[in-house]
mmCIF file of C-alpha atoms in Angstrom:
data_model
loop_
_atom_site.group_PDB
_atom_site.id
_atom_site.type_symbol
_atom_site.label_atom_id
_atom_site.label_comp_id
_atom_site.label_asym_id
_atom_site.label_seq_id
_atom_site.Cartn_x
_atom_site.Cartn_y
_atom_site.Cartn_z
ATOM 1 C CA MET A 1 3.476 -3.162 -13.860
ATOM 2 C CA ARG A 2 2.834 -4.039 -17.475
ATOM 3 C CA GLU A 3 0.016 -4.098 -20.016
ATOM 4 C CA GLN A 4 -1.479 -7.392 -21.169
ATOM 5 C CA GLY A 5 -4.476 -7.483 -23.491
ATOM 6 C CA GLY A 6 -5.376 -3.902 -22.645
ATOM 7 C CA VAL A 7 -5.486 -4.594 -18.894
ATOM 8 C CA ARG A 8 -2.702 -3.839 -16.433
ATOM 9 C CA SER A 9 -1.271 -6.857 -14.651
ATOM 10 C CA VAL A 10 1.088 -7.460 -11.744
ATOM 11 C CA GLY A 11 2.998 -10.720 -11.544
ATOM 12 C CA GLY A 12 1.012 -12.065 -14.476
ATOM 13 C CA ILE A 13 -2.343 -11.622 -12.736
ATOM 14 C CA ALA A 14 -4.890 -9.323 -14.395
ATOM 15 C CA ILE A 15 -5.845 -6.360 -12.227
ATOM 16 C CA VAL A 16 -9.438 -5.227 -12.306
ATOM 17 C CA SER A 17 -10.114 -1.524 -11.701
ATOM 18 C CA VAL A 18 -13.363 -1.722 -9.748
ATOM 19 C CA LEU A 19 -14.801 -0.552 -6.437
ATOM 20 C CA ILE A 20 -17.726 -1.573 -4.278
ATOM 21 C CA ALA A 21 -21.290 -0.345 -4.841
ATOM 22 C CA LEU A 22 -24.035 -0.712 -2.254
ATOM 23 C CA ALA A 23 -27.016 -1.163 -4.496
ATOM 24 C CA SER A 24 -27.470 -3.362 -7.529
ATOM 25 C CA GLY A 25 -28.253 -2.422 -11.106
ATOM 26 C CA CYS A 26 -27.204 1.096 -12.068
ATOM 27 C CA GLU A 27 -26.257 2.240 -8.532
ATOM 28 C CA ARG A 28 -22.604 3.305 -8.471
ATOM 29 C CA ARG A 29 -21.852 4.318 -4.872
ATOM 30 C CA ALA A 30 -21.247 2.494 -1.603
ATOM 31 C CA GLY A 31 -20.536 3.486 1.959
ATOM 32 C CA GLY A 32 -22.192 5.811 4.401
ATOM 33 C CA GLU A 33 -23.552 4.906 7.789
ATOM 34 C CA ARG A 34 -24.273 1.236 8.463
ATOM 35 C CA ARG A 35 -26.612 0.051 11.166
ATOM 36 C CA GLY A 36 -24.492 -0.932 14.150
ATOM 37 C CA GLY A 37 -21.244 -0.076 12.389
ATOM 38 C CA PRO A 38 -18.962 2.834 11.523
ATOM 39 C CA GLU A 39 -19.661 5.364 8.828
ATOM 40 C CA LEU A 40 -17.864 4.230 5.705
ATOM 41 C CA SER A 41 -16.468 6.445 2.970
ATOM 42 C CA PRO A 42 -18.449 6.416 -0.259
ATOM 43 C CA VAL A 43 -16.729 4.668 -3.138
ATOM 44 C CA SER A 44 -17.506 4.580 -6.832
ATOM 45 C CA LEU A 45 -17.633 1.804 -9.372
ATOM 46 C CA PRO A 46 -15.444 2.941 -12.276
ATOM 47 C CA ASP A 47 -16.258 2.668 -15.943
ATOM 48 C CA LEU A 48 -15.577 -0.936 -16.986
ATOM 49 C CA SER A 49 -15.937 -0.387 -20.733
ATOM 50 C CA ARG A 50 -12.187 -0.108 -21.328
ATOM 51 C CA MET A 51 -11.656 -3.620 -19.985
ATOM 52 C CA ASP A 52 -11.827 -6.858 -21.925
ATOM 53 C CA ALA A 53 -15.094 -8.783 -21.631
ATOM 54 C CA PRO A 54 -13.714 -11.512 -19.289
ATOM 55 C CA VAL A 55 -12.349 -8.859 -16.928
ATOM 56 C CA GLN A 56 -15.628 -6.970 -16.961
ATOM 57 C CA GLU A 57 -17.358 -10.170 -15.892
ATOM 58 C CA GLN A 58 -14.844 -10.643 -13.094
ATOM 59 C CA ALA A 59 -15.555 -7.105 -11.929
ATOM 60 C CA ARG A 60 -19.297 -7.688 -11.886
ATOM 61 C CA GLN A 61 -18.881 -10.912 -9.953
ATOM 62 C CA ARG A 62 -16.674 -9.161 -7.392
ATOM 63 C CA HIS A 63 -19.197 -6.344 -7.096
ATOM 64 C CA ALA A 64 -22.054 -8.783 -6.570
ATOM 65 C CA ALA A 65 -20.125 -10.708 -3.901
ATOM 66 C CA VAL A 66 -19.372 -7.575 -1.868
ATOM 67 C CA THR A 67 -22.913 -6.281 -2.252
ATOM 68 C CA GLN A 68 -24.119 -9.548 -0.769
ATOM 69 C CA LYS A 69 -21.774 -9.121 2.218
ATOM 70 C CA LEU A 70 -23.141 -5.654 2.863
ATOM 71 C CA ALA A 71 -26.733 -6.804 2.549
ATOM 72 C CA ALA A 72 -26.089 -9.751 4.875
ATOM 73 C CA GLY A 73 -24.520 -7.534 7.539
ATOM 74 C CA ALA A 74 -21.086 -9.124 7.281
ATOM 75 C CA SER A 75 -18.698 -8.813 10.208
ATOM 76 C CA GLY A 76 -16.214 -5.982 10.454
ATOM 77 C CA ALA A 77 -13.247 -8.157 9.533
ATOM 78 C CA ASP A 78 -15.079 -9.875 6.703
ATOM 79 C CA LEU A 79 -16.285 -6.627 5.184
ATOM 80 C CA GLY A 80 -12.980 -4.901 5.897
ATOM 81 C CA THR A 81 -11.072 -7.560 4.021
ATOM 82 C CA ALA A 82 -13.402 -7.153 1.051
ATOM 83 C CA PHE A 83 -12.831 -3.397 1.000
ATOM 84 C CA GLY A 84 -9.088 -3.849 1.433
ATOM 85 C CA GLU A 85 -8.738 -6.383 -1.335
ATOM 86 C CA MET A 86 -10.706 -4.132 -3.651
ATOM 87 C CA GLY A 87 -8.404 -1.268 -2.745
ATOM 88 C CA MET A 88 -5.390 -3.423 -3.586
ATOM 89 C CA LEU A 89 -6.821 -4.170 -7.027
ATOM 90 C CA LEU A 90 -7.497 -0.521 -7.741
ATOM 91 C CA HIS A 91 -4.113 0.512 -6.386
ATOM 92 C CA ALA A 92 -2.312 -1.978 -8.610
ATOM 93 C CA ALA A 93 -4.340 -0.623 -11.526
ATOM 94 C CA GLU A 94 -3.054 2.865 -10.557
ATOM 95 C CA ASP A 95 -6.530 4.170 -9.813
ATOM 96 C CA HIS A 96 -5.304 5.881 -6.656
ATOM 97 C CA ASP A 97 -8.278 8.141 -6.040
ATOM 98 C CA ALA A 98 -10.660 5.202 -6.168
ATOM 99 C CA ALA A 99 -8.431 2.943 -4.062
ATOM 100 C CA GLU A 100 -8.050 5.414 -1.201
ATOM 101 C CA PRO A 101 -11.593 5.247 0.244
ATOM 102 C CA ALA A 102 -11.583 1.457 -0.041
ATOM 103 C CA TYR A 103 -8.363 1.295 1.997
ATOM 104 C CA ARG A 104 -9.720 3.783 4.519
ATOM 105 C CA ASN A 105 -12.853 1.693 4.963
ATOM 106 C CA ALA A 106 -10.716 -1.408 5.489
ATOM 107 C CA GLN A 107 -8.642 0.402 8.092
ATOM 108 C CA LEU A 108 -11.763 1.676 9.838
ATOM 109 C CA LEU A 109 -13.250 -1.813 10.005
ATOM 110 C CA MET A 110 -9.964 -3.552 10.894
ATOM 111 C CA PRO A 111 -7.989 -1.008 12.961
ATOM 112 C CA ASP A 112 -5.487 -3.592 14.244
ATOM 113 C CA ASP A 113 -4.498 -4.904 10.808
ATOM 114 C CA PRO A 114 -1.193 -3.350 9.610
ATOM 115 C CA ARG A 115 -1.866 -4.099 5.960
ATOM 116 C CA TRP A 116 -4.218 -1.206 5.345
ATOM 117 C CA PRO A 117 -2.103 1.661 6.739
ATOM 118 C CA TYR A 118 0.893 0.109 4.936
ATOM 119 C CA TYR A 119 -0.894 0.116 1.584
ATOM 120 C CA LEU A 120 -2.318 3.567 2.271
ATOM 121 C CA ALA A 121 1.238 4.783 2.900
ATOM 122 C CA HIS A 122 2.316 3.550 -0.526
ATOM 123 C CA LEU A 123 -0.766 5.081 -2.109
ATOM 124 C CA TYR A 124 -0.044 8.488 -0.550
ATOM 125 C CA LYS A 125 3.569 8.155 -1.657
ATOM 126 C CA SER A 126 2.395 7.558 -5.235
ATOM 127 C CA LYS A 127 0.116 10.595 -4.990
ATOM 128 C CA GLY A 128 3.005 12.818 -3.880
ATOM 129 C CA ASP A 129 1.766 13.298 -0.299
ATOM 130 C CA PRO A 130 4.827 12.454 1.857
ATOM 131 C CA ALA A 131 3.371 13.730 5.136
ATOM 132 C CA ARG A 132 0.373 11.402 4.968
ATOM 133 C CA SER A 133 2.575 8.597 3.684
ATOM 134 C CA ILE A 134 4.889 8.919 6.700
ATOM 135 C CA ASP A 135 1.939 9.003 9.114
ATOM 136 C CA ALA A 136 0.498 5.854 7.558
ATOM 137 C CA PHE A 137 3.832 4.014 7.634
ATOM 138 C CA LYS A 138 4.208 4.995 11.298
ATOM 139 C CA ARG A 139 0.761 3.569 12.044
ATOM 140 C CA ALA A 140 1.646 0.331 10.276
ATOM 141 C CA LEU A 141 4.864 0.113 12.299
ATOM 142 C CA GLU A 142 2.951 0.662 15.539
ATOM 143 C CA LEU A 143 0.858 -2.375 14.675
ATOM 144 C CA ARG A 144 3.803 -4.554 13.601
ATOM 145 C CA SER A 145 7.064 -3.145 14.908
ATOM 146 C CA THR A 146 9.339 -5.775 13.343
ATOM 147 C CA GLU A 147 8.026 -5.574 9.778
ATOM 148 C CA LEU A 148 11.143 -5.212 7.622
ATOM 149 C CA ALA A 149 9.426 -3.600 4.620
ATOM 150 C CA THR A 150 7.789 -0.941 6.788
ATOM 151 C CA LEU A 151 11.062 -0.126 8.556
ATOM 152 C CA VAL A 152 12.835 0.306 5.226
ATOM 153 C CA TRP A 153 10.118 2.329 3.521
ATOM 154 C CA LEU A 154 9.624 4.655 6.465
ATOM 155 C CA GLY A 155 13.383 5.113 6.661
ATOM 156 C CA ARG A 156 13.547 5.961 2.978
ATOM 157 C CA MET A 157 10.681 8.426 3.326
ATOM 158 C CA TYR A 158 12.612 10.241 6.060
ATOM 159 C CA ILE A 159 15.730 10.292 3.868
ATOM 160 C CA ASP A 160 13.750 11.778 1.006
ATOM 161 C CA GLN A 161 12.455 14.456 3.371
ATOM 162 C CA GLY A 162 15.997 15.352 4.493
ATOM 163 C CA GLN A 163 15.643 13.748 7.930
ATOM 164 C CA PRO A 164 18.446 11.148 8.105
ATOM 165 C CA ASP A 165 18.535 11.235 11.902
ATOM 166 C CA ARG A 166 15.007 9.828 11.950
ATOM 167 C CA ALA A 167 15.773 7.335 9.226
ATOM 168 C CA GLU A 168 18.934 5.824 10.670
ATOM 169 C CA PRO A 169 17.453 4.127 13.782
ATOM 170 C CA LEU A 170 14.770 2.496 11.666
ATOM 171 C CA LEU A 171 17.290 1.248 9.124
ATOM 172 C CA ALA A 172 19.593 0.023 11.895
ATOM 173 C CA ARG A 173 16.732 -2.095 13.221
ATOM 174 C CA ALA A 174 16.147 -3.424 9.730
ATOM 175 C CA GLN A 175 19.836 -4.223 9.297
ATOM 176 C CA ALA A 176 19.933 -6.070 12.608
ATOM 177 C CA ALA A 177 17.033 -8.225 11.468
ATOM 178 C CA ALA A 178 18.266 -8.745 7.891
ATOM 179 C CA PRO A 179 21.918 -7.655 7.498
ATOM 180 C CA ARG A 180 22.184 -8.629 3.838
ATOM 181 C CA THR A 181 19.133 -6.775 2.560
ATOM 182 C CA ALA A 182 20.077 -4.643 -0.453
ATOM 183 C CA ALA A 183 17.538 -1.896 0.224
ATOM 184 C CA VAL A 184 18.805 -1.455 3.792
ATOM 185 C CA LEU A 185 22.459 -1.283 2.756
ATOM 186 C CA ALA A 186 21.666 1.204 -0.009
ATOM 187 C CA ALA A 187 19.705 3.500 2.314
ATOM 188 C CA LEU A 188 22.368 3.416 5.040
ATOM 189 C CA GLY A 189 25.032 4.086 2.418
ATOM 190 C CA GLN A 190 23.065 7.086 1.208
ATOM 191 C CA ILE A 191 22.980 8.473 4.759
ATOM 192 C CA ALA A 192 26.710 7.910 5.194
ATOM 193 C CA LEU A 193 27.544 9.751 1.982
ATOM 194 C CA ALA A 194 25.247 12.639 2.913
ATOM 195 C CA ARG A 195 27.249 12.962 6.137
ATOM 196 C CA ARG A 196 30.502 12.683 4.196
ATOM 197 C CA ASP A 197 31.380 9.517 6.048
ATOM 198 C CA TYR A 198 32.941 8.122 2.901
ATOM 199 C CA ALA A 199 34.650 5.152 4.519
ATOM 200 C CA ARG A 200 31.379 3.848 5.961
ATOM 201 C CA GLY A 201 29.545 4.613 2.757
ATOM 202 C CA ALA A 202 32.085 2.706 0.701
ATOM 203 C CA GLY A 203 31.813 -0.282 3.003
ATOM 204 C CA LEU A 204 28.040 -0.314 2.793
ATOM 205 C CA PHE A 205 28.000 -0.025 -0.992
ATOM 206 C CA LEU A 206 30.635 -2.771 -1.256
ATOM 207 C CA GLY A 207 28.346 -4.967 0.836
ATOM 208 C CA LEU A 208 25.490 -4.015 -1.467
ATOM 209 C CA GLU A 209 27.436 -5.112 -4.538
ATOM 210 C CA LEU A 210 28.316 -8.431 -2.909
ATOM 211 C CA VAL A 211 24.647 -9.028 -2.105
ATOM 212 C CA ARG A 212 23.644 -8.223 -5.675
ATOM 213 C CA ASP A 213 26.326 -10.526 -7.090
ATOM 214 C CA LYS A 214 24.843 -13.434 -5.145
ATOM 215 C CA GLN A 215 21.299 -12.782 -6.353
#
């Protein structure tokens, strides 16, 4: 993540730190019980003054679009996607506290979509909450059991928590699906060294170097 023109950006795209507000004008909170729908977490529209004028305008346009969806009684998936995308923007801008309720609303509205528990898992990881991060990764894996990134990240979380026996089966599944993935080889090598299986560790790290040389 890097700074461009006073605004953080990822992959060259400016990231706007903004959340959804229910009412227009000076109202700064959204969520609560919706008629015929679940109770959503309240979210807050952050201070936009630190952003450049074009980004502030983008934030206001995004806010107005979501407000219209709420007022029009948008469908669960439609509204959930709006919350989730807003959470992604805030997360990329490292506004973790503001991103969390947006992600939770998205997950509540779209319980079968693995994106939201996956992003929540990364958010909890960034906030230093490994237990909630692991639970969220597990939920994402339940929804999409073959997702390589989720297998690797959950495996790494278990390694970091000193639970290699839980990590290894996940990483083995990842290796079977993508045997030349650097992150998988590195994590399995770390487990091997922790067990003092130096021959296996050396082989895995040699494979890792060969993969990196070809990149």
